Amino acid sequence: MSSSLVLAQEAKAPAPATSTATPTTAASAEHPAEATAAVKPGDATAGAGKAAVCGACHGMDGNSTDPQYPKLAGQHESYIVHQLTSFKSGKRQNPIMLGMATPLSEQDMHDIGAYFASKSALPGVADQVLVERGEQLYRQGDTAKGVPACMACHSIDGRGNPGAMYPELTSQHAQYIEATLKAWHDGTTWGDDAHAQIMPGIAKKLDEKDIAAVASYIEGLHASDGASGASAAK
């Protein structure tokens, strides 16, 4: 996204025309559209076509059928843009997504994000055996282990916080959540900024049973009566 260049005219006599054109202003004169173009909020209609290629793994409506690939339906536009940007820059490592994200412009990312944000995640189910521990971690955390409640950032029903760039988790595949938490636990990060260090720091405090429990609970998490979260059990 390029910014506008404001030129201030001095009160003195103007300098010769040949000396006032900088490389930036010359480029702006040659490509006025590029110089003034601004990224607009995502357009879900435009994003539908751009997101078609994503459907092979994530489902055409963002509800992936293969649990190794995350559901994108209902995910915040801002979060999808952030992750695509990280894939494109290499901050988040994934060979497949690097190839997918590289040709996308920032506007493309916003449009794709808006498209998936307009969809709804299909509800999942949690394993009854894991619900009690999973609910404890999600709603209360574990002070003995120094683990905060997941809902503090991701909300009581898993809808997340788009302003703070905390993603929606509701109904996400347990397999994907579990694999991601294990990767963070083992040292994987999705960038070098402070925000990217939050979840790896938390995941390191969880053992395998904790990870399995909270992942299962999240898959069964969905809105109940439009206000609070509930976890459906198998």
Short mmCIF file of C-alpha atoms in Angstrom, two decimals:
data_model
loop_
_atom_site.label_atom_id
_atom_site.label_comp_id
_atom_site.label_asym_id
_atom_site.label_seq_id
_atom_site.Cartn_x
_atom_site.Cartn_y
_atom_site.Cartn_z
CA MET A 1 0.00 0.00 0.00
CA SER A 2 1.67 3.24 -1.10
CA SER A 3 1.25 6.58 0.64
CA SER A 4 0.59 9.99 -0.90
CA LEU A 5 3.53 12.33 -1.21
CA VAL A 6 2.84 15.97 -0.32
CA LEU A 7 5.20 18.48 -1.84
CA ALA A 8 5.62 21.84 -0.11
CA GLN A 9 6.42 24.80 -2.39
CA GLU A 10 8.95 27.21 -1.03
CA ALA A 11 8.32 30.94 -1.07
CA LYS A 12 11.50 31.55 -3.01
CA ALA A 13 11.75 31.27 -6.75
CA PRO A 14 11.26 27.67 -7.88
CA ALA A 15 14.28 25.59 -8.73
CA PRO A 16 14.78 24.44 -12.31
CA ALA A 17 12.28 21.78 -13.34
CA THR A 18 15.01 19.24 -13.97
CA SER A 19 16.04 19.23 -10.30
CA THR A 20 12.64 18.89 -8.57
CA ALA A 21 11.61 15.43 -9.74
CA THR A 22 12.80 12.77 -7.32
CA PRO A 23 12.64 9.07 -8.24
CA THR A 24 9.53 8.77 -6.04
CA THR A 25 7.67 11.66 -7.65
CA ALA A 26 8.70 10.53 -11.12
CA ALA A 27 7.32 7.07 -10.43
CA SER A 28 4.12 8.62 -9.12
CA ALA A 29 3.73 10.67 -12.28
CA GLU A 30 4.20 7.60 -14.44
CA HIS A 31 1.89 5.40 -12.34
CA PRO A 32 -0.67 7.71 -10.68
CA ALA A 33 -3.06 4.85 -9.89
CA GLU A 34 -0.38 2.93 -8.01
CA ALA A 35 0.66 6.03 -6.09
CA THR A 36 -2.84 6.72 -4.79
CA ALA A 37 -4.21 3.18 -4.50
CA ALA A 38 -5.34 2.15 -1.05
CA VAL A 39 -6.37 -1.21 0.28
CA LYS A 40 -10.12 -1.28 0.87
CA PRO A 41 -12.01 -3.38 3.42
CA GLY A 42 -12.44 -6.92 2.16
CA ASP A 43 -15.18 -7.66 -0.36
CA ALA A 44 -16.70 -11.09 0.27
CA THR A 45 -18.14 -11.25 -3.25
CA ALA A 46 -14.76 -10.59 -4.84
CA GLY A 47 -13.18 -12.96 -2.33
CA ALA A 48 -15.40 -15.87 -3.37
CA GLY A 49 -13.55 -16.30 -6.65
CA LYS A 50 -10.14 -15.65 -5.14
CA ALA A 51 -10.77 -18.20 -2.38
CA ALA A 52 -11.80 -20.98 -4.77
CA VAL A 53 -8.31 -22.48 -4.76
CA CYS A 54 -8.40 -22.56 -0.94
CA GLY A 55 -11.38 -24.90 -1.06
CA ALA A 56 -9.26 -27.94 -1.93
CA CYS A 57 -7.96 -28.07 1.64
CA HIS A 58 -10.19 -25.76 3.67
CA GLY A 59 -13.56 -26.48 2.03
CA MET A 60 -15.39 -24.18 -0.35
CA ASP A 61 -17.30 -22.62 2.54
CA GLY A 62 -14.33 -22.76 4.90
CA ASN A 63 -15.44 -25.97 6.61
CA SER A 64 -12.62 -28.39 5.89
CA THR A 65 -13.50 -32.08 5.89
CA ASP A 66 -9.92 -33.17 6.57
CA PRO A 67 -9.16 -32.34 10.24
CA GLN A 68 -5.48 -31.69 9.54
CA TYR A 69 -6.56 -28.49 7.78
CA PRO A 70 -8.19 -25.76 9.89
CA LYS A 71 -11.71 -24.51 9.38
CA LEU A 72 -11.66 -20.93 8.11
CA ALA A 73 -15.41 -20.36 8.17
CA GLY A 74 -16.23 -17.49 10.52
CA GLN A 75 -12.58 -16.58 11.06
CA HIS A 76 -11.88 -12.86 11.36
CA GLU A 77 -10.77 -11.06 8.21
CA SER A 78 -7.94 -9.31 10.06
CA TYR A 79 -6.58 -12.61 11.39
CA ILE A 80 -6.65 -14.30 7.97
CA VAL A 81 -4.84 -11.31 6.43
CA HIS A 82 -2.21 -11.42 9.17
CA GLN A 83 -1.55 -15.12 8.70
CA LEU A 84 -1.41 -14.90 4.89
CA THR A 85 1.05 -12.03 5.24
CA SER A 86 3.18 -14.14 7.59
CA PHE A 87 3.12 -17.08 5.17
CA LYS A 88 4.12 -14.80 2.29
CA SER A 89 7.03 -13.28 4.22
CA GLY A 90 8.19 -16.65 5.54
CA LYS A 91 7.66 -15.68 9.18
CA ARG A 92 5.19 -18.56 9.42
CA GLN A 93 6.72 -21.59 7.77
CA ASN A 94 4.56 -23.79 5.55
CA PRO A 95 5.67 -24.76 2.02
CA ILE A 96 2.12 -25.18 0.70
CA MET A 97 0.85 -21.89 2.11
CA LEU A 98 3.98 -20.05 0.98
CA GLY A 99 3.11 -20.99 -2.57
CA MET A 100 -0.53 -20.02 -2.11
CA ALA A 101 0.16 -16.68 -0.41
CA THR A 102 3.07 -15.44 -2.54
CA PRO A 103 1.01 -14.24 -5.54
CA LEU A 104 -1.65 -12.56 -3.40
CA SER A 105 -1.83 -8.80 -3.06
CA GLU A 106 -2.88 -7.22 0.22
CA GLN A 107 -6.29 -6.51 -1.31
CA ASP A 108 -6.62 -10.16 -2.35
CA MET A 109 -5.92 -11.19 1.25
CA HIS A 110 -8.59 -8.86 2.59
CA ASP A 111 -11.14 -10.10 0.06
CA ILE A 112 -10.39 -13.75 0.86
CA GLY A 113 -10.58 -12.97 4.57
CA ALA A 114 -13.93 -11.23 4.15
CA TYR A 115 -15.29 -14.21 2.21
CA PHE A 116 -14.43 -16.76 4.89
CA ALA A 117 -15.52 -14.38 7.66
CA SER A 118 -18.97 -14.31 6.07
CA LYS A 119 -19.36 -18.08 6.48
CA SER A 120 -20.30 -20.07 9.60
CA ALA A 121 -18.30 -22.90 11.11
CA LEU A 122 -20.19 -26.18 11.30
CA PRO A 123 -20.51 -27.33 14.93
CA GLY A 124 -18.24 -30.06 16.17
CA VAL A 125 -18.37 -32.42 19.14
CA ALA A 126 -16.10 -33.00 22.11
CA ASP A 127 -15.12 -36.29 23.72
CA GLN A 128 -17.05 -36.65 26.97
CA VAL A 129 -14.02 -38.21 28.67
CA LEU A 130 -11.98 -35.04 28.02
CA VAL A 131 -14.62 -32.38 28.60
CA GLU A 132 -14.07 -31.77 32.33
CA ARG A 133 -10.34 -31.04 32.05
CA GLY A 134 -10.77 -29.24 28.75
CA GLU A 135 -13.46 -26.98 30.19
CA GLN A 136 -11.31 -26.22 33.22
CA LEU A 137 -8.39 -25.12 31.06
CA TYR A 138 -10.56 -23.13 28.67
CA ARG A 139 -12.65 -21.33 31.29
CA GLN A 140 -10.41 -21.19 34.36
CA GLY A 141 -6.89 -22.00 33.25
CA ASP A 142 -4.52 -23.72 35.67
CA THR A 143 -2.88 -21.38 38.17
CA ALA A 144 -0.56 -24.11 39.44
CA LYS A 145 0.93 -24.43 35.97
CA GLY A 146 0.74 -20.73 35.20
CA VAL A 147 -1.77 -21.31 32.37
CA PRO A 148 -4.35 -18.54 31.82
CA ALA A 149 -7.93 -19.28 30.80
CA CYS A 150 -8.27 -19.57 27.03
CA MET A 151 -11.50 -17.57 27.11
CA ALA A 152 -9.63 -14.53 28.43
CA CYS A 153 -8.44 -13.93 24.87
CA HIS A 154 -10.67 -16.13 22.72
CA SER A 155 -13.97 -15.27 24.50
CA ILE A 156 -16.35 -17.50 26.40
CA ASP A 157 -17.86 -19.01 23.24
CA GLY A 158 -14.63 -19.13 21.24
CA ARG A 159 -15.46 -16.22 18.95
CA GLY A 160 -12.13 -14.54 19.56
CA ASN A 161 -11.27 -10.86 19.48
CA PRO A 162 -10.62 -9.40 16.00
CA GLY A 163 -9.35 -6.08 17.33
CA ALA A 164 -6.62 -7.79 19.34
CA MET A 165 -5.98 -10.33 16.55
CA TYR A 166 -7.09 -13.29 18.68
CA PRO A 167 -8.67 -15.86 16.34
CA GLU A 168 -12.01 -17.57 16.52
CA LEU A 169 -11.65 -21.11 17.88
CA THR A 170 -15.23 -22.32 18.07
CA SER A 171 -15.79 -25.74 16.46
CA GLN A 172 -12.22 -25.94 15.18
CA HIS A 173 -10.95 -29.47 14.48
CA ALA A 174 -9.40 -30.99 17.61
CA GLN A 175 -6.71 -32.63 15.47
CA TYR A 176 -5.59 -29.28 14.09
CA ILE A 177 -5.66 -27.57 17.51
CA GLU A 178 -3.73 -30.43 19.08
CA ALA A 179 -1.06 -30.47 16.34
CA THR A 180 -0.65 -26.69 16.57
CA LEU A 181 -0.34 -26.66 20.35
CA LYS A 182 2.21 -29.49 20.22
CA ALA A 183 4.24 -27.59 17.62
CA TRP A 184 4.23 -24.47 19.82
CA HIS A 185 5.12 -26.62 22.83
CA ASP A 186 8.13 -27.97 20.94
CA GLY A 187 9.41 -24.54 19.96
CA THR A 188 7.67 -23.57 16.72
CA THR A 189 6.73 -19.90 16.43
CA TRP A 190 4.74 -17.96 13.84
CA GLY A 191 6.89 -14.86 13.88
CA ASP A 192 9.30 -12.86 15.99
CA ASP A 193 6.95 -10.19 17.34
CA ALA A 194 5.60 -10.15 20.88
CA HIS A 195 2.13 -11.27 19.77
CA ALA A 196 3.57 -14.38 18.12
CA GLN A 197 5.28 -15.40 21.37
CA ILE A 198 2.09 -15.58 23.45
CA MET A 199 0.84 -19.04 22.53
CA PRO A 200 4.22 -20.81 22.41
CA GLY A 201 4.83 -19.56 25.94
CA ILE A 202 1.50 -20.96 27.13
CA ALA A 203 1.76 -24.23 25.20
CA LYS A 204 5.09 -25.06 26.84
CA LYS A 205 3.26 -25.29 30.17
CA LEU A 206 0.75 -27.87 28.90
CA ASP A 207 1.38 -31.60 28.86
CA GLU A 208 0.02 -33.98 26.22
CA LYS A 209 -3.12 -34.77 28.20
CA ASP A 210 -3.88 -31.08 28.71
CA ILE A 211 -3.43 -30.39 25.00
CA ALA A 212 -5.71 -33.27 24.01
CA ALA A 213 -8.36 -32.16 26.49
CA VAL A 214 -8.51 -28.49 25.54
CA ALA A 215 -8.35 -29.32 21.82
CA SER A 216 -11.33 -31.67 22.13
CA TYR A 217 -13.26 -29.14 24.21
CA ILE A 218 -12.68 -26.44 21.59
CA GLU A 219 -14.03 -28.68 18.81
CA GLY A 220 -17.27 -29.02 20.74
CA LEU A 221 -17.43 -25.34 21.65
CA HIS A 222 -20.22 -23.33 20.09
CA ALA A 223 -22.57 -20.51 20.95
CA SER A 224 -25.48 -21.44 23.19
CA ASP A 225 -28.59 -19.25 23.31
CA GLY A 226 -26.61 -16.54 21.55
CA ALA A 227 -24.73 -15.64 24.70
CA SER A 228 -22.61 -18.29 26.36
CA GLY A 229 -20.53 -21.21 25.16
CA ALA A 230 -21.40 -24.88 25.33
CA SER A 231 -19.46 -27.97 24.48
CA ALA A 232 -21.26 -30.81 22.76
CA ALA A 233 -20.07 -34.23 23.87
CA LYS A 234 -19.80 -37.43 21.84
#
